[in-house]
Coordinates of C-alpha atoms in Angstrom, one line a residue:
Chain A
M1064 CA 0.1 0.2 0.0
T1065 CA 0.8 3.6 -0.4
Y1066 CA -0.1 7.1 0.9
C1067 CA 1.2 10.1 -0.9
A1068 CA -0.1 13.8 -0.6
G1069 CA 0.7 16.8 -2.4
I1070 CA -0.2 20.4 -1.2
L1071 CA -0.2 23.4 -3.4
V1072 CA -0.3 26.7 -1.2
E1073 CA 0.4 30.1 -2.0
E1074 CA 4.1 30.0 -0.7
G1075 CA 4.9 26.8 -2.6
L1076 CA 4.4 22.9 -2.8
V1077 CA 4.8 20.0 -0.5
L1078 CA 4.9 16.5 -1.4
I1079 CA 4.9 13.6 1.0
A1080 CA 5.1 9.8 0.4
D1081 CA 5.5 6.8 2.3
T1082 CA 8.0 4.3 1.5
R1083 CA 6.1 0.8 2.3
T1084 CA 5.5 -1.7 -0.5
N1085 CA 4.1 -5.1 -0.4
A1086 CA 4.0 -8.0 -2.9
G1087 CA 1.5 -9.9 -0.9
F1088 CA 0.9 -9.6 2.8
D1089 CA 3.8 -11.4 3.9
N1090 CA 6.5 -9.5 1.7
I1091 CA 7.0 -6.1 2.8
S1092 CA 9.9 -3.8 1.6
T1093 CA 10.9 -0.1 1.8
F1094 CA 11.1 1.6 -1.5
R1095 CA 11.6 5.4 -2.3
K1096 CA 8.4 6.6 -4.2
L1097 CA 9.0 10.2 -4.0
H1098 CA 11.4 11.7 -6.8
V1099 CA 13.0 14.9 -7.8
V1100 CA 14.4 16.3 -11.1
E1101 CA 16.0 19.7 -10.3
V1102 CA 17.9 22.1 -12.4
P1103 CA 18.6 24.9 -9.8
G1104 CA 17.3 28.0 -10.6
E1105 CA 15.6 26.6 -13.7
R1106 CA 13.2 23.9 -12.8
V1107 CA 12.2 21.6 -10.1
L1108 CA 9.9 18.9 -10.5
G1109 CA 8.7 16.2 -7.8
I1110 CA 6.9 13.0 -8.6
A1111 CA 5.2 10.7 -6.1
T1112 CA 3.8 7.2 -6.9
A1113 CA 1.3 4.6 -5.9
G1114 CA 0.4 1.4 -7.5
N1115 CA 2.4 -1.5 -8.9
L1116 CA 6.0 -0.6 -8.4
S1117 CA 7.3 -2.1 -11.6
I1118 CA 4.9 0.2 -13.4
S1119 CA 5.9 3.2 -11.4
Q1120 CA 9.8 2.7 -11.8
S1121 CA 9.4 2.0 -15.5
V1122 CA 7.6 5.2 -15.9
L1123 CA 10.3 7.2 -14.0
G1124 CA 12.8 5.4 -16.0
L1125 CA 11.1 6.5 -19.4
L1126 CA 10.9 10.2 -18.0
R1127 CA 14.5 10.2 -17.4
E1128 CA 15.8 8.5 -20.5
G1129 CA 13.3 9.5 -23.0
V1130 CA 9.4 8.9 -23.7
S1131 CA 8.4 8.2 -27.3
V1132 CA 5.9 10.9 -28.1
P1133 CA 3.1 10.1 -30.7
G1134 CA 3.7 11.8 -33.9
S1135 CA 7.5 12.6 -33.1
E1136 CA 10.8 10.9 -33.8
L1137 CA 12.4 12.3 -30.8
R1138 CA 12.2 10.8 -27.4
E1139 CA 11.6 13.5 -24.8
K1140 CA 13.0 13.7 -21.3
L1141 CA 11.2 15.3 -18.2
V1142 CA 14.5 17.7 -17.9
D1143 CA 13.8 19.0 -21.3
A1144 CA 9.8 19.7 -21.0
P1145 CA 9.3 23.3 -21.9
T1146 CA 6.2 23.6 -19.4
M1147 CA 4.6 22.1 -16.4
F1148 CA 1.6 21.2 -18.6
H1149 CA 3.7 19.7 -21.3
A1150 CA 5.5 17.7 -18.5
A1151 CA 2.4 16.3 -17.2
Q1152 CA 1.4 15.3 -20.8
L1153 CA 5.0 13.4 -20.9
V1154 CA 4.3 11.6 -17.6
G1155 CA 0.9 10.6 -19.4
H1156 CA 2.7 9.3 -22.4
A1157 CA 5.1 7.2 -20.2
V1158 CA 2.3 5.7 -18.5
R1159 CA 0.6 4.9 -21.9
Q1160 CA 4.0 3.6 -23.2
V1161 CA 4.5 0.9 -20.2
R1162 CA 0.7 -0.1 -20.5
H1163 CA 1.3 -0.7 -24.1
E1164 CA 4.3 -2.6 -23.4
I1165 CA 3.2 -4.8 -20.3
G1166 CA -0.6 -4.1 -19.9
E1167 CA -1.6 -7.3 -21.6
A1168 CA 1.0 -9.6 -19.9
L1169 CA -0.4 -8.2 -16.6
G1170 CA -3.9 -9.0 -17.6
E1171 CA -3.0 -12.5 -18.6
A1172 CA -1.5 -12.8 -15.1
Q1173 CA -4.6 -11.4 -13.6
L1174 CA -3.1 -8.2 -12.4
S1175 CA -4.6 -5.1 -13.2
F1176 CA -2.6 -2.0 -14.6
D1177 CA -2.5 -0.1 -11.2
A1178 CA -0.4 3.0 -11.1
S1179 CA -1.0 6.7 -10.2
F1180 CA 1.3 10.0 -9.9
L1181 CA 1.4 13.3 -8.0
F1182 CA 3.4 15.4 -10.0
G1183 CA 4.3 19.0 -9.2
G1184 CA 6.7 21.6 -9.4
Q1185 CA 7.8 24.8 -11.5
I1186 CA 9.5 25.4 -14.6
K1187 CA 11.1 29.1 -14.9
G1188 CA 8.7 31.2 -16.7
G1189 CA 5.7 29.2 -16.0
P1190 CA 3.4 28.7 -12.9
M1191 CA 3.8 26.1 -10.1
T1192 CA 1.3 23.5 -10.7
L1193 CA 0.5 20.1 -9.2
Y1194 CA -1.3 17.2 -11.2
M1195 CA -2.6 13.9 -10.5
V1196 CA -2.0 11.4 -13.2
Y1197 CA -4.1 8.3 -13.6
S1198 CA -3.2 4.7 -14.9
A1199 CA -4.6 5.8 -18.4
G1200 CA -2.2 8.5 -18.5
N1201 CA -4.9 11.3 -18.3
F1202 CA -4.4 13.9 -15.6
I1203 CA -6.2 16.7 -13.4
E1204 CA -4.6 19.8 -12.1
C1205 CA -4.9 20.8 -8.3
G1206 CA -7.2 23.8 -7.9
L1207 CA -7.5 26.5 -5.4
D1208 CA -10.8 25.4 -3.8
A1209 CA -9.3 22.2 -2.4
P1210 CA -5.6 22.8 -2.7
F1211 CA -4.2 19.2 -2.3
L1212 CA -4.4 15.9 -4.1
Q1213 CA -3.8 12.4 -2.7
I1214 CA -2.9 8.9 -4.3
G1215 CA -3.0 5.5 -2.6
E1216 CA -4.7 4.8 0.7
H1217 CA -6.2 8.4 0.8
K1218 CA -9.4 8.0 2.9
Y1219 CA -7.9 8.0 6.6
G1220 CA -5.8 11.2 6.0
K1221 CA -8.7 13.3 4.1
P1222 CA -10.7 14.6 6.9
I1223 CA -7.7 16.8 8.3
L1224 CA -6.9 18.1 4.8
D1225 CA -10.4 18.7 4.2
R1226 CA -10.7 20.8 7.3
A1227 CA -7.4 22.3 7.5
I1228 CA -5.8 23.4 4.1
T1229 CA -6.6 26.5 2.4
F1230 CA -4.5 28.2 -0.3
E1231 CA -3.3 30.6 2.5
T1232 CA -2.1 28.2 4.6
D1233 CA 1.7 28.9 5.1
L1234 CA 4.1 26.2 3.5
Y1235 CA 5.2 24.9 6.9
N1236 CA 1.8 24.6 8.4
A1237 CA 0.8 22.8 5.3
L1238 CA 3.9 20.4 5.7
K1239 CA 2.8 19.8 9.2
I1240 CA -0.8 19.3 8.3
G1241 CA 0.5 16.9 5.6
L1242 CA 2.6 14.9 8.3
I1243 CA -0.7 14.8 10.5
S1244 CA -2.8 13.4 7.5
M1245 CA 0.1 10.8 7.0
D1246 CA 0.3 10.0 10.8
S1247 CA -3.6 9.2 10.6
T1248 CA -3.2 7.0 7.7
M1249 CA -0.3 4.7 9.3
R1250 CA -2.2 4.7 12.6
S1251 CA -5.3 3.1 10.8
N1252 CA -3.6 1.0 7.9
L1253 CA -0.2 -0.6 8.8
A1254 CA 0.4 -1.2 5.0
V1255 CA 1.6 2.6 5.2
G1256 CA 4.5 3.2 6.9
L1257 CA 7.8 5.0 7.8
P1258 CA 10.3 6.2 6.6
I1259 CA 8.3 9.1 5.2
D1260 CA 9.9 11.3 2.4
L1261 CA 9.4 14.9 2.4
L1262 CA 9.8 17.5 -0.6
T1263 CA 8.9 21.3 -0.3
I1264 CA 9.5 23.8 -3.2
R1265 CA 9.1 27.5 -2.5
R1266 CA 7.4 29.3 -5.5
D1267 CA 9.5 31.2 -7.9
T1268 CA 12.7 29.7 -6.4
H1269 CA 13.0 26.9 -9.0
M1270 CA 15.1 24.8 -6.6
I1271 CA 14.4 22.2 -3.5
G1272 CA 13.5 23.9 -0.4
L1273 CA 13.6 20.8 1.8
S1274 CA 14.4 17.2 0.9
H1275 CA 13.9 15.1 4.2
R1276 CA 13.4 11.7 5.1
I1277 CA 11.7 10.9 8.3
E1278 CA 13.1 7.6 9.9
P1279 CA 11.3 5.6 12.6
G1280 CA 11.7 7.1 16.0
E1281 CA 12.6 10.6 14.8
P1282 CA 11.7 13.0 17.9
Y1283 CA 9.7 15.6 15.8
F1284 CA 7.2 13.2 14.2
T1285 CA 7.0 10.8 17.4
D1286 CA 6.0 14.2 19.3
L1287 CA 3.6 15.3 16.5
S1288 CA 1.9 11.9 16.5
Q1289 CA 1.4 12.2 20.4
R1290 CA 0.4 15.5 20.5
W1291 CA -2.1 14.9 17.9
S1292 CA -3.5 11.9 19.6
D1293 CA -3.8 14.0 22.8
A1294 CA -5.3 16.8 21.2
L1295 CA -8.0 14.5 19.5
K1296 CA -8.7 13.1 22.8
A1297 CA -9.0 16.6 24.5
A1298 CA -11.2 17.6 21.6
H1299 CA -13.8 15.1 22.0
M1300 CA -13.7 15.4 25.8
A1301 CA -14.3 19.1 25.4
I1302 CA -17.6 18.6 23.3
P1303 CA -20.8 18.1 25.4
R1304 CA -22.5 15.0 25.6
P1305 CA -25.6 14.1 23.6
P1306 CA -28.7 15.7 25.2
Y1307 CA -31.0 13.0 23.9
Chain B
M601 CA -23.3 5.0 0.0
T602 CA -23.6 4.1 3.6
Y603 CA -21.8 4.7 6.9
C604 CA -22.8 2.5 10.1
A605 CA -20.8 2.0 13.3
G606 CA -21.6 -0.2 16.1
I607 CA -19.5 0.4 19.5
L608 CA -19.7 -2.2 22.1
V609 CA -18.5 -0.8 25.6
E610 CA -19.1 -1.9 29.2
E611 CA -22.3 0.2 29.7
G612 CA -23.8 -1.0 26.4
L613 CA -24.2 -0.8 22.8
V614 CA -24.2 2.0 20.4
L615 CA -25.5 1.8 16.7
I616 CA -25.3 4.7 14.4
A617 CA -26.4 4.8 11.0
D618 CA -26.9 7.4 7.9
T619 CA -29.9 7.2 5.8
R620 CA -28.6 8.3 2.2
T621 CA -28.8 5.9 -0.7
N622 CA -28.1 6.2 -4.2
A623 CA -28.9 4.4 -7.3
G624 CA -26.4 5.8 -9.8
F625 CA -24.9 9.3 -8.8
D626 CA -28.1 11.4 -9.7
N627 CA -30.7 9.2 -7.9
I628 CA -30.5 10.0 -4.2
S629 CA -33.1 9.0 -1.5
T630 CA -33.4 8.7 2.2
F631 CA -34.1 5.2 3.5
R632 CA -33.8 3.8 7.1
K633 CA -30.9 1.6 7.6
L634 CA -31.1 1.0 11.3
H635 CA -33.9 -1.4 12.3
V636 CA -34.8 -2.9 16.1
V637 CA -36.5 -5.9 17.3
E638 CA -37.6 -5.4 20.8
V639 CA -39.3 -7.3 23.3
P640 CA -39.1 -5.2 26.2
G641 CA -37.3 -6.7 29.2
E642 CA -36.4 -9.9 27.1
R643 CA -34.5 -9.0 24.1
V644 CA -33.5 -6.0 22.1
L645 CA -31.7 -6.7 18.7
G646 CA -30.4 -3.7 16.6
I647 CA -29.4 -4.3 12.8
A648 CA -27.7 -1.8 10.5
T649 CA -27.4 -2.3 6.9
A650 CA -25.0 -1.5 3.9
G651 CA -24.8 -2.2 0.4
N652 CA -27.7 -3.1 -2.1
L653 CA -30.9 -1.9 -0.5
S654 CA -33.0 -4.6 -2.1
I655 CA -30.7 -7.1 -0.8
S656 CA -30.6 -5.7 2.9
Q657 CA -34.6 -5.2 2.7
S658 CA -35.1 -8.8 1.8
V659 CA -32.8 -10.1 4.6
L660 CA -34.8 -7.9 7.0
G661 CA -38.1 -9.2 5.7
L662 CA -37.1 -12.9 6.0
L663 CA -35.8 -12.1 9.8
R664 CA -39.3 -10.8 10.4
E665 CA -41.2 -13.6 8.8
G666 CA -39.2 -16.4 9.1
V667 CA -35.7 -17.7 7.5
S668 CA -35.3 -21.3 5.9
V669 CA -32.7 -23.1 8.1
P670 CA -31.0 -25.7 6.4
G671 CA -31.7 -29.3 7.8
S672 CA -34.9 -27.9 9.4
E673 CA -38.6 -27.6 8.2
L674 CA -39.3 -24.9 10.3
R675 CA -38.8 -21.1 9.4
E676 CA -37.2 -19.1 12.2
K677 CA -37.7 -15.5 13.0
L678 CA -35.4 -13.1 14.8
V679 CA -37.6 -12.6 17.7
D680 CA -37.5 -16.2 18.5
A681 CA -33.8 -16.8 18.6
P682 CA -32.9 -18.3 21.9
T683 CA -29.0 -16.8 21.6
M684 CA -27.4 -13.8 20.1
F685 CA -25.0 -16.4 18.3
H686 CA -28.0 -18.4 17.1
A687 CA -29.5 -14.9 15.9
A688 CA -26.3 -14.1 14.1
Q689 CA -26.5 -17.5 12.2
L690 CA -30.1 -16.7 11.3
V691 CA -28.9 -13.4 9.9
G692 CA -26.2 -15.4 7.9
H693 CA -28.9 -17.9 6.7
A694 CA -30.9 -15.1 5.5
V695 CA -28.3 -13.5 3.7
R696 CA -27.6 -16.8 1.9
Q697 CA -31.2 -17.3 1.1
V698 CA -31.4 -14.1 -0.7
R699 CA -28.1 -14.9 -2.3
H700 CA -29.7 -18.2 -3.5
E701 CA -32.7 -16.1 -4.9
I702 CA -31.2 -13.3 -6.7
G703 CA -27.5 -13.7 -6.7
E704 CA -27.4 -15.3 -10.3
A705 CA -29.8 -12.9 -11.7
L706 CA -28.0 -9.8 -10.2
G707 CA -24.6 -11.5 -11.8
E708 CA -26.4 -11.6 -15.2
A709 CA -27.1 -7.8 -14.7
Q710 CA -23.4 -7.0 -13.9
L711 CA -24.3 -6.3 -10.2
S712 CA -22.2 -7.8 -7.4
F713 CA -24.1 -9.3 -4.4
D714 CA -23.3 -6.3 -2.1
A715 CA -24.6 -6.5 1.4
S716 CA -23.1 -6.2 5.0
F717 CA -24.7 -5.9 8.4
L718 CA -23.9 -4.7 11.9
F719 CA -26.1 -6.8 14.3
G720 CA -26.0 -6.5 18.0
G721 CA -28.1 -6.6 21.3
Q722 CA -28.9 -8.8 24.0
I723 CA -31.1 -11.7 24.9
K724 CA -32.1 -12.2 28.3
G725 CA -29.6 -14.8 30.1
G726 CA -27.0 -14.2 27.5
P727 CA -24.3 -11.6 26.9
M728 CA -24.6 -8.4 24.9
T729 CA -22.8 -8.9 21.6
L730 CA -22.2 -7.3 18.2
Y731 CA -21.6 -9.0 14.9
M732 CA -20.5 -8.1 11.5
V733 CA -22.2 -10.3 8.9
Y734 CA -20.8 -10.3 5.6
S735 CA -22.4 -10.9 2.2
A736 CA -21.7 -14.7 2.3
G737 CA -23.5 -14.9 5.6
N738 CA -20.4 -15.5 7.5
F739 CA -19.6 -13.1 10.5
I740 CA -17.2 -12.0 13.2
E741 CA -17.9 -11.0 16.7
C742 CA -16.5 -7.7 18.0
G743 CA -13.7 -7.8 20.7
L744 CA -12.6 -5.9 23.6
D745 CA -9.4 -4.7 22.0
A746 CA -11.2 -2.7 19.3
P747 CA -14.7 -2.5 20.8
F748 CA -16.4 -1.3 17.6
L749 CA -17.2 -2.3 14.0
Q750 CA -17.8 -0.4 10.8
I751 CA -19.7 -1.3 7.6
G752 CA -19.9 0.9 4.2
E753 CA -17.9 3.9 4.0
H754 CA -15.7 3.4 6.8
K755 CA -12.3 4.9 6.3
Y756 CA -12.9 8.5 7.0
G757 CA -14.5 7.7 10.3
K758 CA -11.9 5.2 11.6
P759 CA -9.2 7.4 13.0
I760 CA -11.2 9.0 15.6
L761 CA -12.6 5.5 17.0
D762 CA -9.2 4.0 16.6
R763 CA -7.7 6.7 19.0
A764 CA -10.6 7.3 21.2
I765 CA -12.9 4.4 22.0
T766 CA -12.1 1.7 24.5
F767 CA -14.3 -0.8 26.5
E768 CA -14.2 1.5 29.4
T769 CA -15.4 4.6 27.5
D770 CA -18.9 5.5 29.0
L771 CA -22.0 4.9 26.7
Y772 CA -22.8 8.6 26.1
N773 CA -19.2 9.4 25.4
A774 CA -19.1 6.3 22.7
L775 CA -22.3 7.9 21.1
K776 CA -20.6 11.2 20.9
I777 CA -17.6 9.6 19.4
G778 CA -19.6 7.7 17.2
L779 CA -21.1 10.9 16.0
I780 CA -17.9 12.5 15.6
S781 CA -16.9 9.6 13.4
M782 CA -20.2 10.1 11.3
D783 CA -19.6 14.0 10.9
S784 CA -16.0 13.2 9.6
T785 CA -17.5 10.8 7.2
M786 CA -20.2 12.9 6.0
R787 CA -17.6 15.9 5.5
S788 CA -15.4 13.8 3.2
N789 CA -18.1 11.9 1.4
L790 CA -21.1 13.5 0.3
A791 CA -22.8 10.1 -0.4
V792 CA -23.1 9.6 3.3
G793 CA -25.8 12.1 4.7
L794 CA -28.4 13.1 7.3
P795 CA -30.8 12.2 8.9
I796 CA -28.7 9.8 11.1
D797 CA -30.4 7.3 13.1
L798 CA -29.1 6.4 16.7
L799 CA -29.8 3.2 19.0
T800 CA -28.5 2.7 22.4
I801 CA -28.8 -0.3 24.6
R802 CA -27.8 -0.4 28.2
R803 CA -26.3 -3.6 29.1
D804 CA -28.7 -6.1 31.2
T805 CA -31.8 -3.7 30.5
H806 CA -33.0 -5.7 27.6
M807 CA -34.8 -2.7 26.2
I808 CA -34.1 0.4 23.9
G809 CA -32.2 2.9 25.9
L810 CA -32.3 5.8 23.2
S811 CA -33.8 5.7 19.7
H812 CA -33.3 9.0 17.9
R813 CA -33.0 10.7 14.7
I814 CA -31.0 13.5 14.0
E815 CA -32.4 15.5 11.1
P816 CA -30.6 18.2 9.4
G817 CA -30.0 21.5 11.4
E818 CA -30.5 19.9 14.7
P819 CA -28.7 22.1 17.1
Y820 CA -26.6 19.6 19.0
F821 CA -25.3 17.8 16.0
T822 CA -24.7 21.1 14.3
D823 CA -22.5 22.4 17.2
L824 CA -20.7 19.1 17.5
S825 CA -19.6 19.5 14.0
Q826 CA -18.5 23.1 14.4
R827 CA -16.7 22.2 17.6
W828 CA -14.9 19.4 16.2
S829 CA -13.9 21.5 13.4
D830 CA -12.6 24.2 15.6
A831 CA -11.0 21.9 17.9
L832 CA -9.0 20.0 15.0
K833 CA -8.1 23.6 13.8
A834 CA -6.9 24.6 17.2
A835 CA -4.9 21.1 17.5
H836 CA -2.9 21.5 14.6
M837 CA -2.1 24.9 15.3
A838 CA -1.0 23.9 18.7
I839 CA 1.7 21.5 17.3
P840 CA 5.1 23.0 16.7
R841 CA 6.1 23.4 13.0
P842 CA 8.6 21.0 11.4
P843 CA 12.1 21.8 12.5
Y844 CA 13.7 20.5 9.2

């Protein structure tokens, strides 16, 4: 299982991803699901993946080495994409190329072509954007009304995002709320787990702000989890009992 | 969609169910999903349903009018079941009888046999129990370690139950926490909605404690929702910002 959240606020972008993978319930590993392409001062692109790991790794490989684009002889790389929209199209092409290569064989093995991506960042001269790319390579762009997107095991961590995130939330509060969302998910689904990878990008800097991995036992995250648990208890205890 | 939660604590049982149904995204109605069989002083049984409404209504009809039990000529009713375990078996038989009658035709119409039930209460001389009955009529009993069960759209409302409910939680706090869980679910999934039906049963009373419907705009529930939202905001704002 996987949980990744992307939050796009006025100050910039946060991407958070767990690292737990499982091939069956008894084969659990740690793999990085959050990846970055950076040309400092020119572009910084983050991509978080959910679904079948072989699919998402193949898509990342194509984006690094070159994706065949329909109607063109050239193979395009993410690092050369002129705009964020063009880059998101490229991610979509890569997903469809992998689907074309292995989709039928996966089907014969009774496996679905399961993959989704959060893709966000900024290329100099263009706006900062965040996209969710689906397993058919189609995609949606994050808007201002609900300035976050999620992939994987998204439900446990959605209530806090629904209630706490607005476009005006500052970047480090957005990161904190994203970590609370991740903590809620890990608490309710053991198939989402530490370490957690974080990426923040400040708008118009075109470079990584923060790239960090939270390991098990890290004091800040342990404290956040405990404080959140305590605060939830205090919060429901402060609500009057039903009058019925 | 549906969300129902059952909470079994030392003092008794809480069942909560929403009432929203949808046959397609554009055909939304209100139907009662929480039902009670009561013989005051002798037995009180509550049943909450999720899944295909025609299946759950047929199961309830059979439990009221008599279920064919394999190896017996008699048709047994829920009101006559000698023990809670026997009653849960009867719910299972009813589910399989409906599956036998309509499962194949549903399959031909590309519909799955989708139904689940929370079934709890107490029959004089026996313990108070809570069961979750699946679409094959098999069932599990709620235990002391996680003294709640959920059916339907269960994920959004699980984090608060995971963190706040223990077997020692008193009955009205359990009801309150169940309502917070319902509120979180409604906030994140519009296919779960008001009115909400509630049932509480105090242990060893063998009668309904509280049977209540929360209608849209009801002051207590509106206040609970607002206080919970405010408390979550205050809770995350009280957590220090990430030090990275």
